[in-house]
CSV table of C-alpha atoms in Angstrom, one decimal:
chain,number,residue,atom,x,y,z
F,485,UNK,CA,0.0,-0.2,13.2
F,486,UNK,CA,1.8,3.2,13.3
F,487,UNK,CA,-1.5,5.0,13.6
F,488,UNK,CA,-2.6,2.7,16.4
F,489,UNK,CA,0.7,3.3,18.3
F,490,UNK,CA,0.3,7.1,17.8
F,491,UNK,CA,-3.2,6.9,19.1
F,492,UNK,CA,-2.0,5.0,22.2
F,493,UNK,CA,0.7,7.6,22.8
F,494,UNK,CA,-1.7,10.5,22.5
F,495,UNK,CA,-4.3,8.7,24.7
F,496,UNK,CA,-1.8,7.7,27.4
F,497,UNK,CA,-0.3,11.3,27.4
F,498,UNK,CA,-3.7,12.8,27.6
F,499,UNK,CA,-4.9,10.5,30.5
F,500,UNK,CA,-1.6,10.9,32.4
F,501,UNK,CA,-1.6,14.7,31.9
F,502,UNK,CA,-5.2,15.1,33.0
F,503,UNK,CA,-4.6,13.0,36.1
F,504,UNK,CA,-1.5,14.9,36.9
F,505,UNK,CA,-3.1,18.3,36.6
F,506,UNK,CA,-6.1,17.3,38.6
F,507,UNK,CA,-4.0,15.8,41.4
F,508,UNK,CA,-1.6,18.7,41.4
F,509,UNK,CA,-4.4,21.2,41.7
F,510,UNK,CA,-6.0,19.2,44.5
F,511,UNK,CA,-2.7,19.0,46.5
F,512,UNK,CA,-1.9,22.7,46.1
F,513,UNK,CA,-5.4,23.7,47.0
F,514,UNK,CA,-5.4,21.5,50.1
F,515,UNK,CA,-2.0,22.9,51.2
F,516,UNK,CA,-3.1,26.4,50.5
F,517,UNK,CA,-6.4,26.1,52.5
F,518,UNK,CA,-4.5,24.5,55.4
F,519,UNK,CA,-1.9,27.3,55.5
F,520,UNK,CA,-4.5,30.1,55.3
F,521,UNK,CA,-6.6,28.5,58.0
F,522,UNK,CA,-3.4,28.2,60.2
F,523,UNK,CA,-2.6,31.9,59.7
F,524,UNK,CA,-6.1,32.9,60.7
F,525,UNK,CA,-6.0,30.8,63.8
F,526,UNK,CA,-2.6,32.2,64.9
F,527,UNK,CA,-3.8,35.8,64.3
F,528,UNK,CA,-6.8,35.2,66.6
F,529,UNK,CA,-4.3,34.4,69.4
F,530,UNK,CA,-2.9,38.0,69.2
F,531,UNK,CA,-6.1,39.7,70.2
F,532,UNK,CA,-6.5,41.9,72.1
F,533,UNK,CA,-3.5,44.0,70.9
F,534,UNK,CA,-1.4,45.4,73.8
F,535,UNK,CA,-0.4,48.4,71.7
F,536,UNK,CA,-2.5,49.7,68.8
F,537,UNK,CA,0.6,51.4,67.4
F,538,UNK,CA,3.3,48.7,67.7
F,539,UNK,CA,7.0,49.4,67.2
F,540,UNK,CA,9.5,47.1,65.4
F,541,UNK,CA,10.0,44.8,68.4
F,542,UNK,CA,6.3,44.3,68.9
F,543,UNK,CA,5.8,43.8,65.1
F,544,UNK,CA,8.6,41.2,65.3
F,545,UNK,CA,6.7,39.4,68.0
F,546,UNK,CA,3.6,39.4,65.9
F,547,UNK,CA,5.5,38.1,62.9
F,548,UNK,CA,7.1,35.4,65.1
F,549,UNK,CA,3.7,34.3,66.5
F,550,UNK,CA,2.1,34.1,63.0
F,551,UNK,CA,5.1,32.2,61.6
F,552,UNK,CA,5.3,29.9,64.6
F,553,UNK,CA,9.0,29.4,63.9
F,554,UNK,CA,8.3,27.3,60.8
F,555,UNK,CA,7.5,30.0,58.2
F,556,UNK,CA,9.2,33.3,57.4
F,557,UNK,CA,7.0,36.3,58.2
F,558,UNK,CA,7.1,40.0,58.3
F,559,UNK,CA,4.7,42.6,59.9
F,560,UNK,CA,4.2,46.2,58.9
F,561,UNK,CA,2.7,49.1,60.7
F,562,UNK,CA,2.6,51.8,57.9
F,563,UNK,CA,6.3,52.5,57.3
F,564,UNK,CA,7.5,50.5,60.3
F,565,UNK,CA,8.4,46.8,59.9
F,566,UNK,CA,9.3,44.0,62.2
F,567,UNK,CA,12.9,43.5,63.3
F,568,UNK,CA,14.9,40.7,61.7
F,569,UNK,CA,15.6,38.0,64.1
F,570,UNK,CA,19.3,37.4,64.9
F,571,UNK,CA,21.0,34.2,63.9
F,572,UNK,CA,23.6,32.5,61.8
F,573,UNK,CA,23.7,32.5,58.0
F,574,UNK,CA,21.3,30.3,56.1
F,575,UNK,CA,22.2,26.7,55.4
F,576,UNK,CA,22.9,27.6,51.7
F,577,UNK,CA,26.7,28.3,51.7
F,578,UNK,CA,27.7,31.9,50.9
F,579,UNK,CA,24.1,33.2,51.1
F,580,UNK,CA,23.5,35.5,54.1
F,581,UNK,CA,20.0,35.5,55.6
F,582,UNK,CA,19.4,39.2,54.8
F,583,UNK,CA,20.3,38.9,51.1
F,584,UNK,CA,17.5,40.9,49.3
F,585,UNK,CA,15.3,38.7,47.1
F,586,UNK,CA,16.6,35.4,48.5
F,587,UNK,CA,14.7,34.7,51.7
F,588,UNK,CA,16.0,32.0,54.0
F,589,UNK,CA,13.0,29.6,54.4
F,590,UNK,CA,12.4,26.9,57.0
F,591,UNK,CA,15.5,24.9,57.6
F,592,UNK,CA,15.0,23.5,61.1
F,593,UNK,CA,17.7,25.8,62.4
F,594,UNK,CA,17.3,29.0,64.6
F,595,UNK,CA,17.9,31.2,61.6
F,596,UNK,CA,14.6,33.1,61.2
F,597,UNK,CA,15.6,36.2,59.3
F,598,UNK,CA,12.0,37.2,58.4
F,599,UNK,CA,10.5,37.9,55.0
F,600,UNK,CA,12.2,40.4,52.8
F,601,UNK,CA,9.5,43.0,51.8
F,602,UNK,CA,11.0,43.2,48.3
F,603,UNK,CA,10.0,39.7,47.6
F,604,UNK,CA,6.3,40.3,48.3
F,605,UNK,CA,4.3,40.8,45.0
F,606,UNK,CA,3.0,44.4,44.7
F,607,UNK,CA,-0.5,43.2,43.7
F,608,UNK,CA,-0.7,41.2,46.9
F,609,UNK,CA,0.3,44.2,49.0
F,610,UNK,CA,-2.4,46.3,47.3
F,611,UNK,CA,-5.1,43.8,48.1
F,612,UNK,CA,-4.0,43.5,51.7
F,613,UNK,CA,-3.8,47.3,52.1
F,614,UNK,CA,-7.4,47.4,50.9
F,615,UNK,CA,-8.5,45.4,53.9
F,616,UNK,CA,-8.7,41.9,52.3
F,617,UNK,CA,-6.8,38.7,53.2
F,618,UNK,CA,-5.1,37.4,50.1
F,619,UNK,CA,-2.5,34.8,49.0
F,620,UNK,CA,-0.4,34.1,46.0
F,621,UNK,CA,1.9,31.2,44.9
F,622,UNK,CA,5.4,32.3,43.8
F,623,UNK,CA,8.4,30.4,42.7
F,624,UNK,CA,11.8,31.4,44.1
F,625,UNK,CA,15.2,29.9,43.3
F,626,UNK,CA,14.9,27.3,46.1
F,627,UNK,CA,11.3,26.2,45.2
F,628,UNK,CA,7.6,27.2,45.2
F,629,UNK,CA,6.1,29.1,48.1
F,630,UNK,CA,2.7,30.5,49.2
F,631,UNK,CA,2.7,34.1,50.4
F,632,UNK,CA,-0.3,34.9,52.6
F,633,UNK,CA,-1.1,38.5,53.5
F,634,UNK,CA,-3.7,39.7,55.9
F,635,UNK,CA,-4.6,43.0,57.6
F,636,UNK,CA,-5.2,43.1,61.4
F,637,UNK,CA,-8.6,44.6,62.1
F,638,UNK,CA,-9.9,46.3,65.3
F,639,UNK,CA,-13.3,45.3,66.5
F,640,UNK,CA,-14.9,47.6,69.2
F,641,UNK,CA,-18.2,46.3,70.5
F,642,UNK,CA,-21.0,46.7,68.0
F,643,UNK,CA,-19.0,49.0,65.8
F,644,UNK,CA,-17.9,47.9,62.4
F,645,UNK,CA,-14.4,46.5,62.2
F,646,UNK,CA,-11.8,49.0,61.1
F,647,UNK,CA,-8.2,48.6,59.9
F,648,UNK,CA,-5.5,48.8,62.5
F,649,UNK,CA,-2.8,49.6,59.9
F,650,UNK,CA,-0.9,46.4,60.7
F,651,UNK,CA,-0.3,44.0,57.8
F,652,UNK,CA,1.2,40.6,58.3
F,653,UNK,CA,2.8,38.5,55.5
F,654,UNK,CA,3.8,34.9,55.8
F,655,UNK,CA,5.9,32.9,53.3
F,656,UNK,CA,4.9,29.2,53.6
F,657,UNK,CA,7.1,26.7,51.7
F,658,UNK,CA,5.4,24.3,49.3
F,659,UNK,CA,8.5,22.1,49.0
F,660,UNK,CA,6.8,19.0,50.5
F,661,UNK,CA,3.8,19.4,48.3
F,662,UNK,CA,6.2,19.9,45.3
F,663,UNK,CA,7.9,16.7,46.1
F,664,UNK,CA,4.6,14.9,46.3
F,665,UNK,CA,3.6,16.4,42.9
F,666,UNK,CA,7.0,15.3,41.4
F,667,UNK,CA,6.4,11.8,42.7
F,668,UNK,CA,2.9,11.9,41.3
F,669,UNK,CA,4.2,13.1,37.9
F,670,UNK,CA,6.8,10.3,37.8
F,671,UNK,CA,4.2,7.7,38.7
F,672,UNK,CA,1.8,9.1,36.1
F,673,UNK,CA,4.4,9.0,33.4
F,674,UNK,CA,5.5,5.5,34.5
F,675,UNK,CA,1.9,4.3,34.5
F,676,UNK,CA,1.3,5.9,31.1
F,677,UNK,CA,4.5,4.3,29.7
F,678,UNK,CA,3.5,0.9,31.1
F,679,UNK,CA,0.0,1.3,29.6
F,680,UNK,CA,1.5,2.3,26.3
F,681,UNK,CA,3.7,-0.7,26.3
F,682,UNK,CA,0.8,-3.0,27.2
F,683,UNK,CA,-1.4,-1.4,24.5
F,684,UNK,CA,1.4,-1.9,21.9
F,685,UNK,CA,1.7,-5.5,22.9
F,686,UNK,CA,-2.1,-6.0,22.6
F,687,UNK,CA,-2.0,-4.2,19.3
F,688,UNK,CA,0.7,-6.5,17.9
F,689,UNK,CA,-1.2,-9.5,19.1
F,690,UNK,CA,-4.4,-8.2,17.6
F,691,UNK,CA,-2.7,-7.2,14.4
F,692,UNK,CA,-1.2,-10.6,14.1
F,693,UNK,CA,-4.6,-12.2,14.6
F,694,UNK,CA,-6.2,-9.9,12.0
F,695,UNK,CA,-3.4,-9.4,9.4
F,696,UNK,CA,-2.3,-13.0,9.4
F,697,UNK,CA,-5.6,-14.4,7.9
F,698,UNK,CA,-5.7,-11.3,5.6
F,699,UNK,CA,-2.2,-12.1,4.3
F,700,UNK,CA,-3.1,-15.7,3.9
F,701,UNK,CA,-6.2,-14.7,2.0
F,702,UNK,CA,-4.2,-12.4,-0.3
F,703,UNK,CA,-1.7,-15.2,-1.0
F,704,UNK,CA,-4.5,-17.7,-1.8
F,705,UNK,CA,-6.1,-15.1,-4.1
F,706,UNK,CA,-2.9,-14.7,-6.0
F,707,UNK,CA,-2.4,-18.4,-6.3
F,708,UNK,CA,-6.0,-18.7,-7.5
F,709,UNK,CA,-5.4,-16.0,-10.1
F,710,UNK,CA,-2.3,-17.9,-11.3
F,711,UNK,CA,-4.4,-20.9,-12.0
F,712,UNK,CA,-3.9,-22.9,-8.8
F,713,UNK,CA,-7.5,-23.8,-8.5
F,714,UNK,CA,-7.0,-26.3,-5.6
F,715,UNK,CA,-5.9,-23.5,-3.3
F,716,UNK,CA,-7.8,-23.4,-0.1
F,717,UNK,CA,-7.5,-21.5,3.3
F,718,UNK,CA,-7.5,-23.0,6.7
F,719,UNK,CA,-10.7,-21.9,8.6
F,720,UNK,CA,-10.0,-21.0,12.2
F,721,UNK,CA,-12.7,-19.8,14.7
F,722,UNK,CA,-16.1,-18.4,14.0
F,723,UNK,CA,-15.5,-14.7,13.5
F,724,UNK,CA,-15.9,-12.6,10.3
F,725,UNK,CA,-12.5,-13.6,9.0
F,726,UNK,CA,-13.5,-17.2,9.3
F,727,UNK,CA,-16.7,-16.5,7.3
F,728,UNK,CA,-14.5,-14.8,4.6
F,729,UNK,CA,-12.2,-17.8,4.5
F,730,UNK,CA,-15.2,-20.2,4.2
F,731,UNK,CA,-16.7,-18.0,1.4
F,732,UNK,CA,-13.3,-18.0,-0.4
F,733,UNK,CA,-13.0,-21.8,-0.1
F,734,UNK,CA,-16.6,-22.3,-1.4
F,735,UNK,CA,-15.9,-19.9,-4.3
F,736,UNK,CA,-12.6,-21.6,-5.2
F,737,UNK,CA,-14.3,-25.0,-5.1
F,738,UNK,CA,-17.1,-23.8,-7.4
F,739,UNK,CA,-14.7,-22.2,-9.7
F,740,UNK,CA,-12.6,-25.3,-9.9
F,741,UNK,CA,-15.7,-27.4,-10.7
F,742,UNK,CA,-16.7,-25.0,-13.5
F,743,UNK,CA,-13.2,-24.8,-15.0
F,744,UNK,CA,-12.9,-28.6,-14.9
F,745,UNK,CA,-16.2,-28.9,-16.7
F,746,UNK,CA,-15.1,-26.3,-19.3
F,747,UNK,CA,-11.8,-28.2,-19.8
F,748,UNK,CA,-13.7,-31.5,-20.2
F,749,UNK,CA,-16.0,-29.9,-22.7
F,750,UNK,CA,-13.1,-28.3,-24.6
F,751,UNK,CA,-11.2,-31.6,-24.6
F,752,UNK,CA,-14.4,-33.4,-25.9
F,753,UNK,CA,-14.8,-30.8,-28.6
F,754,UNK,CA,-11.2,-31.1,-29.7
F,755,UNK,CA,-11.4,-34.9,-29.6
F,756,UNK,CA,-14.6,-34.7,-31.7
F,757,UNK,CA,-13.0,-32.5,-34.3
F,758,UNK,CA,-9.9,-34.7,-34.5
F,759,UNK,CA,-11.9,-37.8,-34.7
F,760,UNK,CA,-14.2,-36.4,-37.4
F,761,UNK,CA,-11.2,-35.1,-39.4
F,762,UNK,CA,-9.4,-38.4,-39.3
F,763,UNK,CA,-12.6,-40.3,-40.2
F,764,UNK,CA,-13.0,-38.0,-43.2
F,765,UNK,CA,-9.6,-38.5,-44.6
F,766,UNK,CA,-10.3,-41.9,-46.1
F,767,UNK,CA,-13.5,-41.0,-48.0
F,768,UNK,CA,-11.9,-37.7,-48.9
F,769,UNK,CA,-9.0,-39.5,-50.5
F,770,UNK,CA,-11.4,-41.5,-52.6
F,771,UNK,CA,-13.4,-38.3,-53.5
F,772,UNK,CA,-10.1,-36.6,-54.5
F,773,UNK,CA,-9.3,-39.5,-56.9
F,774,UNK,CA,-12.7,-39.2,-58.4
F,775,UNK,CA,-12.4,-35.4,-58.5
F,776,UNK,CA,-9.1,-35.8,-60.4
F,777,UNK,CA,-10.8,-38.0,-63.0
F,778,UNK,CA,-13.7,-35.6,-63.3
F,779,UNK,CA,-11.4,-32.7,-63.7
F,780,UNK,CA,-9.5,-34.4,-66.5
F,781,UNK,CA,-12.8,-35.2,-68.3
F,782,UNK,CA,-14.5,-31.9,-67.6
F,783,UNK,CA,-13.3,-30.4,-70.9
F,784,UNK,CA,-14.9,-33.2,-72.9
F,785,UNK,CA,-18.2,-33.1,-71.1
F,786,UNK,CA,-21.2,-31.0,-72.2
F,787,UNK,CA,-21.1,-27.5,-70.5
F,788,UNK,CA,-23.5,-28.0,-67.6
F,789,UNK,CA,-21.9,-31.3,-66.8
F,790,UNK,CA,-18.4,-30.0,-67.3
F,791,UNK,CA,-19.0,-27.0,-65.0
F,792,UNK,CA,-20.5,-29.3,-62.4
F,793,UNK,CA,-17.5,-31.6,-62.6
F,794,UNK,CA,-15.1,-28.7,-62.1
F,795,UNK,CA,-17.1,-27.4,-59.2
F,796,UNK,CA,-17.1,-30.9,-57.5
F,797,UNK,CA,-13.3,-31.1,-58.0
F,798,UNK,CA,-12.7,-27.6,-56.5
F,799,UNK,CA,-14.9,-28.2,-53.5
F,800,UNK,CA,-13.3,-31.6,-52.9
F,801,UNK,CA,-9.9,-29.8,-52.8
F,802,UNK,CA,-11.3,-27.2,-50.4
F,803,UNK,CA,-12.8,-29.8,-48.1
F,804,UNK,CA,-9.5,-31.8,-48.2
F,805,UNK,CA,-7.6,-28.6,-47.2
F,806,UNK,CA,-10.1,-27.9,-44.4
F,807,UNK,CA,-9.8,-31.4,-43.0
F,808,UNK,CA,-6.0,-31.2,-43.1
F,809,UNK,CA,-6.1,-27.8,-41.3
F,810,UNK,CA,-8.4,-29.2,-38.6
F,811,UNK,CA,-6.1,-32.1,-38.1
F,812,UNK,CA,-3.2,-29.7,-37.7
F,813,UNK,CA,-5.1,-27.5,-35.3
F,814,UNK,CA,-6.0,-30.5,-33.2
F,815,UNK,CA,-2.3,-31.4,-32.9
F,816,UNK,CA,-1.5,-28.0,-31.6
F,817,UNK,CA,-4.4,-28.1,-29.1
F,818,UNK,CA,-3.5,-31.5,-27.8
F,819,UNK,CA,0.2,-30.5,-27.5
F,820,UNK,CA,1.6,-33.2,-29.7
F,821,UNK,CA,2.9,-30.9,-32.4
F,822,UNK,CA,6.7,-31.1,-32.6
F,823,UNK,CA,9.5,-29.5,-34.5
F,824,UNK,CA,11.9,-31.2,-36.9
F,825,UNK,CA,14.8,-28.8,-36.6
F,826,UNK,CA,17.5,-28.4,-39.2
F,827,UNK,CA,20.1,-25.8,-39.9
F,828,UNK,CA,18.8,-24.0,-43.0
F,829,UNK,CA,19.8,-21.1,-45.1
F,830,UNK,CA,16.8,-18.8,-44.6
F,831,UNK,CA,17.1,-17.0,-47.9
F,832,UNK,CA,17.2,-20.3,-49.8
F,833,UNK,CA,14.2,-21.5,-47.8
F,834,UNK,CA,12.2,-18.4,-48.9
F,835,UNK,CA,13.1,-18.9,-52.5
F,836,UNK,CA,12.2,-22.6,-52.4
F,837,UNK,CA,8.7,-21.7,-51.0
F,838,UNK,CA,8.1,-19.2,-53.8
F,839,UNK,CA,9.4,-21.5,-56.5
F,840,UNK,CA,7.2,-24.4,-55.3
F,841,UNK,CA,4.1,-22.3,-55.9
F,842,UNK,CA,5.2,-20.4,-59.0
F,843,UNK,CA,5.4,-17.0,-57.3
F,844,UNK,CA,9.0,-15.9,-58.0
F,845,UNK,CA,7.9,-13.4,-60.7
F,846,UNK,CA,5.1,-12.0,-58.6
F,847,UNK,CA,7.0,-11.3,-55.4
F,848,UNK,CA,9.9,-8.9,-54.8
F,849,UNK,CA,12.5,-10.2,-52.3
F,850,UNK,CA,15.2,-8.7,-50.2
F,851,UNK,CA,17.2,-11.7,-48.9
F,852,UNK,CA,20.7,-11.1,-47.6
F,853,UNK,CA,22.9,-14.2,-48.0
F,854,UNK,CA,24.5,-16.4,-45.3
F,855,UNK,CA,21.6,-16.0,-42.8
F,856,UNK,CA,21.2,-19.4,-41.2
F,857,UNK,CA,19.0,-20.6,-38.4
F,858,UNK,CA,17.8,-23.9,-36.7
F,859,UNK,CA,14.2,-24.2,-37.9
F,860,UNK,CA,11.6,-26.6,-39.0
F,861,UNK,CA,11.6,-26.0,-42.8
F,862,UNK,CA,8.2,-27.5,-43.3
F,863,UNK,CA,6.5,-25.4,-40.8
F,864,UNK,CA,8.2,-22.2,-41.9
F,865,UNK,CA,7.2,-23.0,-45.5
F,866,UNK,CA,3.6,-23.3,-44.3
F,867,UNK,CA,3.8,-19.9,-42.7
F,868,UNK,CA,5.4,-18.2,-45.7
F,869,UNK,CA,3.0,-19.8,-48.1
F,870,UNK,CA,0.0,-18.6,-46.2
F,871,UNK,CA,1.3,-15.0,-45.8
F,872,UNK,CA,2.4,-14.6,-49.4
F,873,UNK,CA,-0.7,-16.3,-50.7
F,874,UNK,CA,-3.0,-14.0,-48.7
F,875,UNK,CA,-1.0,-10.9,-49.9
F,876,UNK,CA,-1.4,-12.0,-53.6
F,877,UNK,CA,-5.0,-12.9,-53.3
F,878,UNK,CA,-6.3,-10.1,-51.0
F,879,UNK,CA,-3.7,-7.3,-51.3
F,880,UNK,CA,-2.4,-5.4,-54.3
F,881,UNK,CA,1.1,-5.6,-55.9
F,882,UNK,CA,3.9,-5.2,-55.4
F,883,UNK,CA,4.2,-7.9,-52.8
F,884,UNK,CA,7.5,-8.1,-51.1
F,885,UNK,CA,9.4,-10.4,-48.7
F,886,UNK,CA,12.3,-8.9,-46.7
F,887,UNK,CA,14.7,-10.8,-44.5
F,888,UNK,CA,16.6,-9.2,-41.6
F,889,UNK,CA,18.6,-10.7,-38.8
F,890,UNK,CA,20.6,-10.1,-35.6
F,891,UNK,CA,22.8,-12.5,-33.6
F,892,UNK,CA,19.7,-14.0,-31.9
F,893,UNK,CA,16.6,-13.5,-34.1
F,894,UNK,CA,15.5,-13.5,-37.7
F,895,UNK,CA,12.6,-11.5,-39.1
F,896,UNK,CA,10.7,-12.1,-42.3
F,897,UNK,CA,8.4,-9.2,-43.3
F,898,UNK,CA,5.7,-9.9,-45.9
F,899,UNK,CA,4.0,-6.8,-47.3
F,900,UNK,CA,1.5,-5.8,-49.9
F,901,UNK,CA,0.4,-2.4,-51.1
F,902,UNK,CA,-3.3,-2.7,-50.9
F,903,UNK,CA,-5.8,-0.8,-48.7
F,904,UNK,CA,-4.6,-2.7,-45.6
F,905,UNK,CA,-6.7,-4.1,-42.8
F,906,UNK,CA,-9.5,-2.3,-41.0
F,907,UNK,CA,-8.9,-1.3,-37.4
F,908,UNK,CA,-11.8,-3.6,-36.4
F,909,UNK,CA,-10.2,-6.5,-38.2
F,910,UNK,CA,-6.6,-6.3,-36.9
F,911,UNK,CA,-7.3,-7.7,-33.4
F,912,UNK,CA,-9.1,-10.8,-35.0
F,913,UNK,CA,-6.8,-11.6,-37.9
F,914,UNK,CA,-5.4,-14.7,-36.2
F,915,UNK,CA,-8.7,-15.9,-34.8
F,916,UNK,CA,-9.9,-19.3,-36.0
F,917,UNK,CA,-12.4,-19.3,-38.9
F,918,UNK,CA,-12.3,-15.4,-38.9
F,919,UNK,CA,-12.7,-13.8,-42.3
F,920,UNK,CA,-12.5,-10.0,-42.8
F,921,UNK,CA,-15.5,-9.9,-45.0
F,922,UNK,CA,-18.7,-11.8,-45.1
F,923,UNK,CA,-18.5,-11.8,-48.9
F,924,UNK,CA,-15.5,-14.1,-48.5
F,925,UNK,CA,-17.5,-16.7,-46.6
F,926,UNK,CA,-17.4,-19.1,-49.5
F,927,UNK,CA,-13.8,-18.4,-50.6
F,928,UNK,CA,-11.2,-21.1,-51.0
F,929,UNK,CA,-9.7,-20.4,-47.6
F,930,UNK,CA,-10.7,-22.3,-44.5
F,931,UNK,CA,-10.2,-19.4,-42.1
F,932,UNK,CA,-7.6,-21.4,-40.3
F,933,UNK,CA,-4.5,-20.5,-42.2
F,934,UNK,CA,-3.3,-17.5,-40.2
F,935,UNK,CA,-4.2,-19.3,-36.9
F,936,UNK,CA,-2.0,-22.2,-38.0
F,937,UNK,CA,0.7,-19.8,-39.1
F,938,UNK,CA,0.9,-18.2,-35.6
F,939,UNK,CA,0.8,-21.5,-33.8
F,940,UNK,CA,3.8,-22.7,-36.0
F,941,UNK,CA,5.6,-19.4,-35.1
F,942,UNK,CA,4.9,-19.9,-31.4
F,943,UNK,CA,6.0,-23.6,-31.6
F,944,UNK,CA,9.4,-22.1,-32.6
F,945,UNK,CA,9.1,-19.8,-29.6
F,946,UNK,CA,8.7,-16.9,-31.9
F,947,UNK,CA,5.7,-14.8,-32.9
F,948,UNK,CA,3.7,-13.5,-35.9
F,949,UNK,CA,2.3,-10.0,-35.8
F,950,UNK,CA,0.4,-7.7,-38.2
F,951,UNK,CA,0.1,-4.0,-38.8
F,952,UNK,CA,-0.8,-1.5,-41.4
F,953,UNK,CA,2.1,0.3,-43.2
F,954,UNK,CA,1.9,4.2,-43.0
F,955,UNK,CA,1.8,4.4,-46.8
F,956,UNK,CA,-0.8,1.6,-47.2
F,957,UNK,CA,-0.8,-2.1,-47.2
F,958,UNK,CA,-0.7,-4.8,-44.6
F,959,UNK,CA,2.6,-5.9,-43.1
F,960,UNK,CA,3.0,-9.3,-41.5
F,961,UNK,CA,6.2,-9.8,-39.5
F,962,UNK,CA,7.5,-13.3,-38.5
F,963,UNK,CA,10.1,-13.3,-35.8
F,964,UNK,CA,11.9,-16.5,-35.0
F,965,UNK,CA,14.9,-17.4,-32.8
F,966,UNK,CA,18.0,-18.4,-34.7
F,967,UNK,CA,18.4,-21.4,-32.4
F,968,UNK,CA,14.9,-22.6,-31.6
F,969,UNK,CA,14.3,-24.9,-28.7
F,970,UNK,CA,13.8,-28.6,-29.5
F,971,UNK,CA,12.0,-30.6,-26.8
F,972,UNK,CA,13.9,-33.8,-28.1
F,973,UNK,CA,17.3,-32.4,-27.3
F,974,UNK,CA,18.1,-30.2,-30.3
F,975,UNK,CA,20.0,-26.9,-30.1
F,976,UNK,CA,18.8,-24.0,-28.2
């Protein structure tokens, strides 16, 4: 908009300036040609000269004839000049008519003092002395004037014209032309200003017509990027912007359709996993009972049969854990997972988790007392059990658990002193079914433990992160708010 306004200003100024200059030159040239032609006509009325060597009085008569009482004039014959006409002072108060350098120009009064020779440009006098008629525009304190100088020539029969020695100079006022030029300039600037205002108004209207749809398109694109897939733009007209709006609407509609299909497919997949998991619980419960019996009898069975019984028992336990993990993941995906908040002593909760799994002797703890928080003890127990179990199985001792707290957050840091995790593994640690090594594809883990741990942390509105310690080993950090949000109205 600013650039367009600047372009309008420059264009209006250029057009007005060019028109002004052209009109000014035309006015001045027309006035100049008319004045020169008038002087020539008046000079022709003086021939033949009564006296080829005129005195001051005769020169004054010549000057008066050429000026015709409207212009100031002076006539020279070598060193002799025309007499100054008598009369009162000029109309300008305090400025006598004969003041050098300030000629009294046409005023409509009888004051015709003549043209002061000192005001005639020297270059003009040299051209006239050389036998040429010449003129020059000058600016005096009371306005612009045209000084016309011409020699008077003597023509004798067929002989070439020769100089008579008489030079006549006329000062013609250009005040009327200057007033016309001033009016023209004012009109040009007024026209240019009006044109500029009109152009600015048109630019604003055009800008509103162009930028309005563009802003609407930008707003719709932002809403679409934020997930508002039903966003559409009103299509107006049939220009290029309307084509863009139609294309945007078509794209948004197609995107909404594809996203809806993906959501339906994802919901179907989650529903399938949940249904399969629930359907497997009953036969798995029966298999688990049989596996317990086989496990008890495995020691009394012959070796091939005993080993097979123990394998069946272990795989049944692994399958049961996988089904339970799938059911838990399906709860998170469907949004039905909820917290059962209680105010707990965090240090005691950590110690209870370690005792329940027989790890107190294997894990070093730094647990400051009197750190309490509103948490779901079962879910925090699941997180800690997974982190400590992974450290014991896949890391190297010593394994440590350290608790720290501030007024709003608690942090539990689980660390081992093994080789740590590879840089390619770190971004995928919490992915579902991800295992750092293909060699662990048949390990007892389901590949869902860390994914469930992070979901449990986020359910508390906390987070679970991982990094490698500078001196070796993986460090998992669980950050939880001390007053977790409970959708059922618990503390915040």
